[in-house]
mmCIF file of C-alpha atoms in Angstrom:
data_model
loop_
_atom_site.group_PDB
_atom_site.id
_atom_site.type_symbol
_atom_site.label_atom_id
_atom_site.label_comp_id
_atom_site.label_asym_id
_atom_site.label_seq_id
_atom_site.Cartn_x
_atom_site.Cartn_y
_atom_site.Cartn_z
ATOM 1 C CA ARG A 377 -99.047 247.707 182.361
ATOM 2 C CA ILE A 378 -100.507 245.388 185.034
ATOM 3 C CA VAL A 379 -101.234 242.628 182.507
ATOM 4 C CA GLN A 380 -97.759 242.823 181.011
ATOM 5 C CA GLY A 381 -96.159 242.909 184.468
ATOM 6 C CA CYS A 382 -97.954 239.703 185.431
ATOM 7 C CA ARG A 383 -97.100 238.015 182.135
ATOM 8 C CA LYS A 384 -93.441 238.950 182.405
ATOM 9 C CA ARG A 385 -93.282 237.370 185.859
ATOM 10 C CA GLY A 386 -95.197 234.264 184.847
ATOM 11 C CA LYS A 387 -98.196 235.080 187.038
ATOM 12 C CA PRO A 388 -101.773 234.384 185.919
ATOM 13 C CA VAL A 389 -103.828 237.533 185.365
ATOM 14 C CA ILE A 390 -107.596 238.014 185.136
ATOM 15 C CA VAL A 391 -109.301 241.095 183.703
ATOM 16 C CA ALA A 392 -112.652 241.533 185.434
ATOM 17 C CA THR A 393 -114.112 245.047 185.282
ATOM 18 C CA ASN A 394 -117.843 244.662 184.542
ATOM 19 C CA MET A 395 -116.819 244.265 180.937
ATOM 20 C CA LEU A 396 -120.394 243.891 179.670
ATOM 21 C CA GLU A 397 -122.147 246.001 182.280
ATOM 22 C CA SER A 398 -124.797 247.277 179.851
ATOM 23 C CA MET A 399 -125.935 243.678 179.278
ATOM 24 C CA ILE A 400 -127.258 243.519 182.837
ATOM 25 C CA LEU A 401 -130.350 245.174 181.364
ATOM 26 C CA ASN A 402 -129.833 245.074 177.590
ATOM 27 C CA PRO A 403 -129.454 242.088 175.228
ATOM 28 C CA THR A 404 -126.596 243.622 173.203
ATOM 29 C CA PRO A 405 -123.260 245.160 174.271
ATOM 30 C CA THR A 406 -121.942 248.604 173.467
ATOM 31 C CA ARG A 407 -119.090 249.114 171.041
ATOM 32 C CA ALA A 408 -116.805 250.211 173.873
ATOM 33 C CA GLU A 409 -117.490 247.000 175.805
ATOM 34 C CA VAL A 410 -116.635 244.831 172.821
ATOM 35 C CA SER A 411 -113.441 246.845 172.397
ATOM 36 C CA ASP A 412 -112.536 246.337 176.078
ATOM 37 C CA ILE A 413 -112.782 242.557 175.710
ATOM 38 C CA SER A 414 -110.726 242.578 172.523
ATOM 39 C CA ILE A 415 -107.994 244.734 174.085
ATOM 40 C CA ALA A 416 -107.771 242.478 177.147
ATOM 41 C CA VAL A 417 -107.325 239.437 174.906
ATOM 42 C CA ARG A 418 -104.740 241.190 172.736
ATOM 43 C CA GLU A 419 -102.793 242.173 175.834
ATOM 44 C CA GLY A 420 -102.504 238.470 176.662
ATOM 45 C CA THR A 421 -104.611 238.131 179.801
ATOM 46 C CA ASP A 422 -105.099 234.585 181.025
ATOM 47 C CA ALA A 423 -108.814 235.028 181.662
ATOM 48 C CA ILE A 424 -111.652 237.512 181.351
ATOM 49 C CA MET A 425 -114.525 237.401 183.803
ATOM 50 C CA LEU A 426 -118.120 238.527 184.169
ATOM 51 C CA SER A 427 -119.657 239.507 187.480
ATOM 52 C CA GLY A 428 -123.075 241.162 187.734
ATOM 53 C CA GLU A 429 -123.848 240.332 184.117
ATOM 54 C CA SER A 430 -124.099 236.637 184.920
ATOM 55 C CA ALA A 431 -124.850 236.857 188.662
ATOM 56 C CA TYR A 432 -128.059 238.876 188.536
ATOM 57 C CA GLY A 433 -128.345 240.284 185.009
ATOM 58 C CA SER A 434 -131.306 239.742 182.711
ATOM 59 C CA PHE A 435 -129.218 238.053 179.988
ATOM 60 C CA PRO A 436 -126.582 235.853 181.706
ATOM 61 C CA PHE A 437 -126.245 233.212 178.964
ATOM 62 C CA LYS A 438 -126.144 235.796 176.187
ATOM 63 C CA SER A 439 -123.483 237.759 178.094
ATOM 64 C CA VAL A 440 -121.271 234.678 178.333
ATOM 65 C CA ASP A 441 -121.821 233.922 174.641
ATOM 66 C CA VAL A 442 -120.912 237.489 173.614
ATOM 67 C CA MET A 443 -117.713 237.401 175.671
ATOM 68 C CA ARG A 444 -116.743 234.001 174.273
ATOM 69 C CA THR A 445 -117.426 235.085 170.675
ATOM 70 C CA VAL A 446 -115.385 238.293 170.931
ATOM 71 C CA ALA A 447 -112.491 236.540 172.655
ATOM 72 C CA THR A 448 -112.268 233.610 170.242
ATOM 73 C CA ARG A 449 -112.522 235.839 167.168
ATOM 74 C CA THR A 450 -109.822 238.143 168.536
ATOM 75 C CA GLU A 451 -107.505 235.197 169.198
ATOM 76 C CA ARG A 452 -108.173 233.791 165.738
ATOM 77 C CA ALA A 453 -107.270 237.121 164.151
ATOM 78 C CA GLN A 454 -104.084 237.388 166.223
ATOM 79 C CA ARG A 455 -103.010 233.904 165.259
ATOM 80 C CA ALA A 456 -103.572 234.675 161.577
ATOM 81 C CA TYR A 457 -101.837 238.051 161.472
ATOM 82 C CA THR A 458 -99.344 238.460 164.324
ATOM 83 C CA GLY A 459 -98.881 235.176 166.208
ATOM 84 C CA MET A 460 -99.718 234.524 169.834
ATOM 85 C CA ARG A 461 -96.235 234.819 171.362
ATOM 86 C CA ARG A 462 -95.289 238.414 170.550
ATOM 87 C CA TYR A 463 -98.630 240.091 170.295
ATOM 88 C CA GLY A 464 -99.464 243.340 171.997
ATOM 89 C CA SER A 465 -101.783 246.134 171.037
ATOM 90 C CA GLU A 466 -101.623 249.716 169.885
ATOM 91 C CA GLU A 467 -102.522 250.743 173.425
ATOM 92 C CA ALA A 468 -99.408 249.206 175.023
ATOM 93 C CA ASP A 469 -95.664 248.943 174.507
ATOM 94 C CA ALA A 470 -94.389 246.192 172.232
ATOM 95 C CA ILE A 471 -93.637 242.899 173.956
ATOM 96 C CA ASP A 472 -89.885 242.411 173.725
ATOM 97 C CA TRP A 473 -89.252 240.258 176.784
ATOM 98 C CA ILE A 474 -90.164 236.848 175.347
ATOM 99 C CA VAL A 475 -86.586 235.726 174.748
ATOM 100 C CA PRO A 476 -84.594 232.572 175.508
ATOM 101 C CA PRO A 477 -83.622 232.256 179.190
ATOM 102 C CA THR A 478 -79.970 233.100 179.791
ATOM 103 C CA ARG A 479 -77.327 230.963 181.436
ATOM 104 C CA GLY A 480 -75.698 231.921 184.680
ATOM 105 C CA GLY A 481 -72.201 233.319 184.964
ATOM 106 C CA ASP A 482 -70.709 229.856 185.404
ATOM 107 C CA GLY A 483 -72.221 228.715 182.101
ATOM 108 C CA GLY A 484 -74.625 226.344 183.827
ATOM 109 C CA LEU A 485 -78.329 226.286 184.519
ATOM 110 C CA SER A 486 -80.172 225.583 187.737
ATOM 111 C CA ALA A 487 -83.023 223.052 187.631
ATOM 112 C CA PRO A 488 -85.696 225.791 187.320
ATOM 113 C CA GLY A 489 -83.603 227.554 184.678
ATOM 114 C CA LEU A 490 -83.256 224.368 182.662
ATOM 115 C CA SER A 491 -87.021 223.824 182.764
ATOM 116 C CA GLU A 492 -87.598 227.353 181.536
ATOM 117 C CA MET A 493 -85.078 226.906 178.731
ATOM 118 C CA PHE A 494 -86.750 223.651 177.743
ATOM 119 C CA ALA A 495 -90.213 225.271 177.746
ATOM 120 C CA TYR A 496 -88.994 228.062 175.476
ATOM 121 C CA HIS A 497 -87.509 225.709 172.891
ATOM 122 C CA ALA A 498 -90.453 223.296 173.093
ATOM 123 C CA THR A 499 -92.710 226.236 172.245
ATOM 124 C CA THR A 500 -90.442 227.264 169.372
ATOM 125 C CA MET A 501 -90.439 223.726 167.973
ATOM 126 C CA ALA A 502 -94.216 223.387 168.259
ATOM 127 C CA ASN A 503 -94.711 226.691 166.461
ATOM 128 C CA THR A 504 -92.259 225.661 163.739
ATOM 129 C CA ILE A 505 -93.962 222.359 162.954
ATOM 130 C CA ARG A 506 -97.408 223.809 163.725
ATOM 131 C CA THR A 507 -98.541 221.296 166.265
ATOM 132 C CA SER A 508 -100.164 221.142 169.685
ATOM 133 C CA LEU A 509 -98.227 220.364 172.850
ATOM 134 C CA VAL A 510 -99.175 217.418 175.074
ATOM 135 C CA VAL A 511 -97.572 217.526 178.508
ATOM 136 C CA PHE A 512 -97.775 215.177 181.484
ATOM 137 C CA SER A 513 -97.356 216.763 184.890
ATOM 138 C CA ARG A 514 -97.975 215.947 188.546
ATOM 139 C CA LYS A 515 -97.419 219.443 189.920
ATOM 140 C CA GLY A 516 -98.390 221.544 186.883
ATOM 141 C CA ASN A 517 -95.108 223.430 186.609
ATOM 142 C CA MET A 518 -94.262 222.661 182.966
ATOM 143 C CA PRO A 519 -97.724 223.567 181.575
ATOM 144 C CA VAL A 520 -97.421 226.904 183.377
ATOM 145 C CA LEU A 521 -94.005 227.548 181.809
ATOM 146 C CA LEU A 522 -95.280 226.619 178.358
ATOM 147 C CA SER A 523 -98.224 228.995 178.789
ATOM 148 C CA HIS A 524 -95.811 231.781 179.729
ATOM 149 C CA TYR A 525 -94.216 231.552 176.268
ATOM 150 C CA ARG A 526 -97.632 231.607 174.551
ATOM 151 C CA PRO A 527 -97.375 228.910 171.839
ATOM 152 C CA ASP A 528 -99.496 229.432 168.748
ATOM 153 C CA TYR A 529 -101.249 226.105 169.315
ATOM 154 C CA PRO A 530 -103.057 224.545 172.304
ATOM 155 C CA ILE A 531 -101.380 222.997 175.334
ATOM 156 C CA TYR A 532 -103.058 219.788 176.524
ATOM 157 C CA ALA A 533 -101.942 219.096 180.090
ATOM 158 C CA PHE A 534 -102.614 215.671 181.601
ATOM 159 C CA THR A 535 -102.441 215.264 185.363
ATOM 160 C CA GLU A 536 -103.603 212.837 188.004
ATOM 161 C CA SER A 537 -104.558 215.563 190.466
ATOM 162 C CA GLU A 538 -107.945 217.273 190.413
ATOM 163 C CA ALA A 539 -106.478 220.264 192.264
ATOM 164 C CA VAL A 540 -103.766 220.683 189.612
ATOM 165 C CA GLN A 541 -106.337 220.310 186.838
ATOM 166 C CA ARG A 542 -108.452 223.093 188.334
ATOM 167 C CA ARG A 543 -105.443 225.388 188.756
ATOM 168 C CA LEU A 544 -104.185 224.852 185.208
ATOM 169 C CA ALA A 545 -107.614 225.700 183.765
ATOM 170 C CA LEU A 546 -106.852 229.361 184.499
ATOM 171 C CA TYR A 547 -103.704 229.605 182.360
ATOM 172 C CA ASN A 548 -103.778 230.941 178.822
ATOM 173 C CA GLY A 549 -103.864 228.265 176.132
ATOM 174 C CA VAL A 550 -103.970 225.317 178.562
ATOM 175 C CA THR A 551 -106.635 222.610 178.399
ATOM 176 C CA ALA A 552 -106.213 220.503 181.521
ATOM 177 C CA LEU A 553 -107.409 216.893 181.594
ATOM 178 C CA ARG A 554 -107.371 214.465 184.491
ATOM 179 C CA MET A 555 -106.149 210.951 183.722
ATOM 180 C CA PRO A 556 -104.360 208.275 185.768
ATOM 181 C CA PHE A 557 -100.824 207.613 184.580
ATOM 182 C CA GLY A 558 -100.019 203.993 183.780
ATOM 183 C CA PRO A 559 -96.783 202.223 184.683
ATOM 184 C CA ALA A 560 -95.534 202.427 181.081
ATOM 185 C CA ALA A 561 -94.952 205.746 179.344
ATOM 186 C CA ASP A 562 -95.877 204.608 175.819
ATOM 187 C CA ALA A 563 -99.194 203.130 176.947
ATOM 188 C CA THR A 564 -100.041 206.365 178.756
ATOM 189 C CA PHE A 565 -99.124 208.424 175.683
ATOM 190 C CA ASP A 566 -101.384 206.275 173.524
ATOM 191 C CA ALA A 567 -104.254 206.589 176.004
ATOM 192 C CA ALA A 568 -103.840 210.363 176.149
ATOM 193 C CA ILE A 569 -103.827 210.718 172.353
ATOM 194 C CA ALA A 570 -106.917 208.491 172.150
ATOM 195 C CA GLU A 571 -108.650 210.704 174.725
ATOM 196 C CA LEU A 572 -107.796 213.864 172.796
ATOM 197 C CA LYS A 573 -109.063 212.288 169.600
ATOM 198 C CA ALA A 574 -112.303 211.145 171.256
ATOM 199 C CA ARG A 575 -112.922 214.689 172.504
ATOM 200 C CA GLY A 576 -112.310 216.149 169.041
ATOM 201 C CA TYR A 577 -109.181 218.077 170.004
ATOM 202 C CA VAL A 578 -106.994 216.250 167.451
ATOM 203 C CA ARG A 579 -107.701 214.231 164.331
ATOM 204 C CA GLY A 580 -106.163 211.195 162.681
ATOM 205 C CA GLY A 581 -102.894 211.893 160.885
ATOM 206 C CA GLN A 582 -102.210 215.047 162.873
ATOM 207 C CA GLN A 583 -98.908 215.425 164.706
ATOM 208 C CA VAL A 584 -98.599 216.281 168.406
ATOM 209 C CA ALA A 585 -95.501 217.139 170.433
ATOM 210 C CA ILE A 586 -95.278 215.176 173.697
ATOM 211 C CA VAL A 587 -93.345 216.907 176.473
ATOM 212 C CA GLN A 588 -91.803 215.202 179.501
ATOM 213 C CA SER A 589 -90.086 217.316 182.112
ATOM 214 C CA GLY A 590 -89.610 217.726 185.823
ATOM 215 C CA ARG A 591 -87.357 217.184 188.797
ATOM 216 C CA GLN A 592 -89.690 214.425 189.974
ATOM 217 C CA PRO A 593 -89.820 212.092 186.942
ATOM 218 C CA ILE A 594 -92.940 210.108 186.170
ATOM 219 C CA TRP A 595 -91.467 207.237 184.138
ATOM 220 C CA ARG A 596 -87.718 207.786 184.527
ATOM 221 C CA GLN A 597 -85.114 207.040 187.160
ATOM 222 C CA ALA A 598 -83.617 210.533 187.014
ATOM 223 C CA SER A 599 -84.790 214.013 186.134
ATOM 224 C CA THR A 600 -84.535 214.633 182.393
ATOM 225 C CA HIS A 601 -86.269 216.731 179.766
ATOM 226 C CA ALA A 602 -87.535 215.153 176.571
ATOM 227 C CA ILE A 603 -89.826 216.012 173.684
ATOM 228 C CA GLN A 604 -91.035 213.743 170.918
ATOM 229 C CA VAL A 605 -93.395 214.107 168.001
ATOM 230 C CA ARG A 606 -96.079 211.487 167.409
ATOM 231 C CA SER A 607 -98.782 211.073 164.794
ATOM 232 C CA VAL A 608 -102.383 210.563 165.827
ATOM 233 C CA PRO A 609 -103.575 207.162 164.506
ATOM 234 C CA ARG A 610 -105.977 207.362 161.613
ATOM 235 C CA ASP A 611 -109.342 205.660 161.767
ATOM 236 C CA PRO A 612 -109.351 202.302 159.973
ATOM 237 C CA VAL A 613 -110.877 202.335 156.525
ATOM 238 C CA VAL A 614 -113.881 200.047 156.268
ATOM 239 C CA ASP A 615 -114.415 198.478 152.887
ATOM 240 C CA GLU A 616 -117.996 198.726 151.700
ATOM 241 C CA GLU A 617 -119.118 195.923 149.495
#
């Protein structure tokens, strides 16, 4: 109930309850501990955390590896069978609150409401064409909104601020990268895609959805919302003679 309450309100939530307490002294977890990690991931928590297991336990690195393995395998299974946006678990009520934001009584949308509407439809589009989202943000607001709607594919958030990068690292599905923004949007997009490719996050020929949004525009004169799909450049073919 706590996890779903935080998710519904767009607040980050961490599950940290000595999840692998037996591994303070033992090299392998119990079945119940593995189940606890899996349930927390299925509920949609933003992060899971160790405490004594890594602070003073006998197997700190193995504890981290066990938690990572269980979490990644659980997410992979969810993505294959149920999708990341509407998942829940048998232990909790079905998630029925991930719906398009509604307009106000006057038929209009406030600036925050428009951003939320845009994030919802950007997530829907990315899921439809099965591509990652690349977003550029100074304050980190749009990556947070995108994470709230739990796209099936990663969110790569580029920012100039180290503080924003650190904050975004907590949110589910967000990989935050720090990069200075150039004066031209297209050149910055190309540099960001090249950085993702160099890190192995994307490959040549793959499509990515680039999201621009915010009341304080980066490359525009006025606040607008835009999304475009680009292909990652392929590596040149070298003829061998």
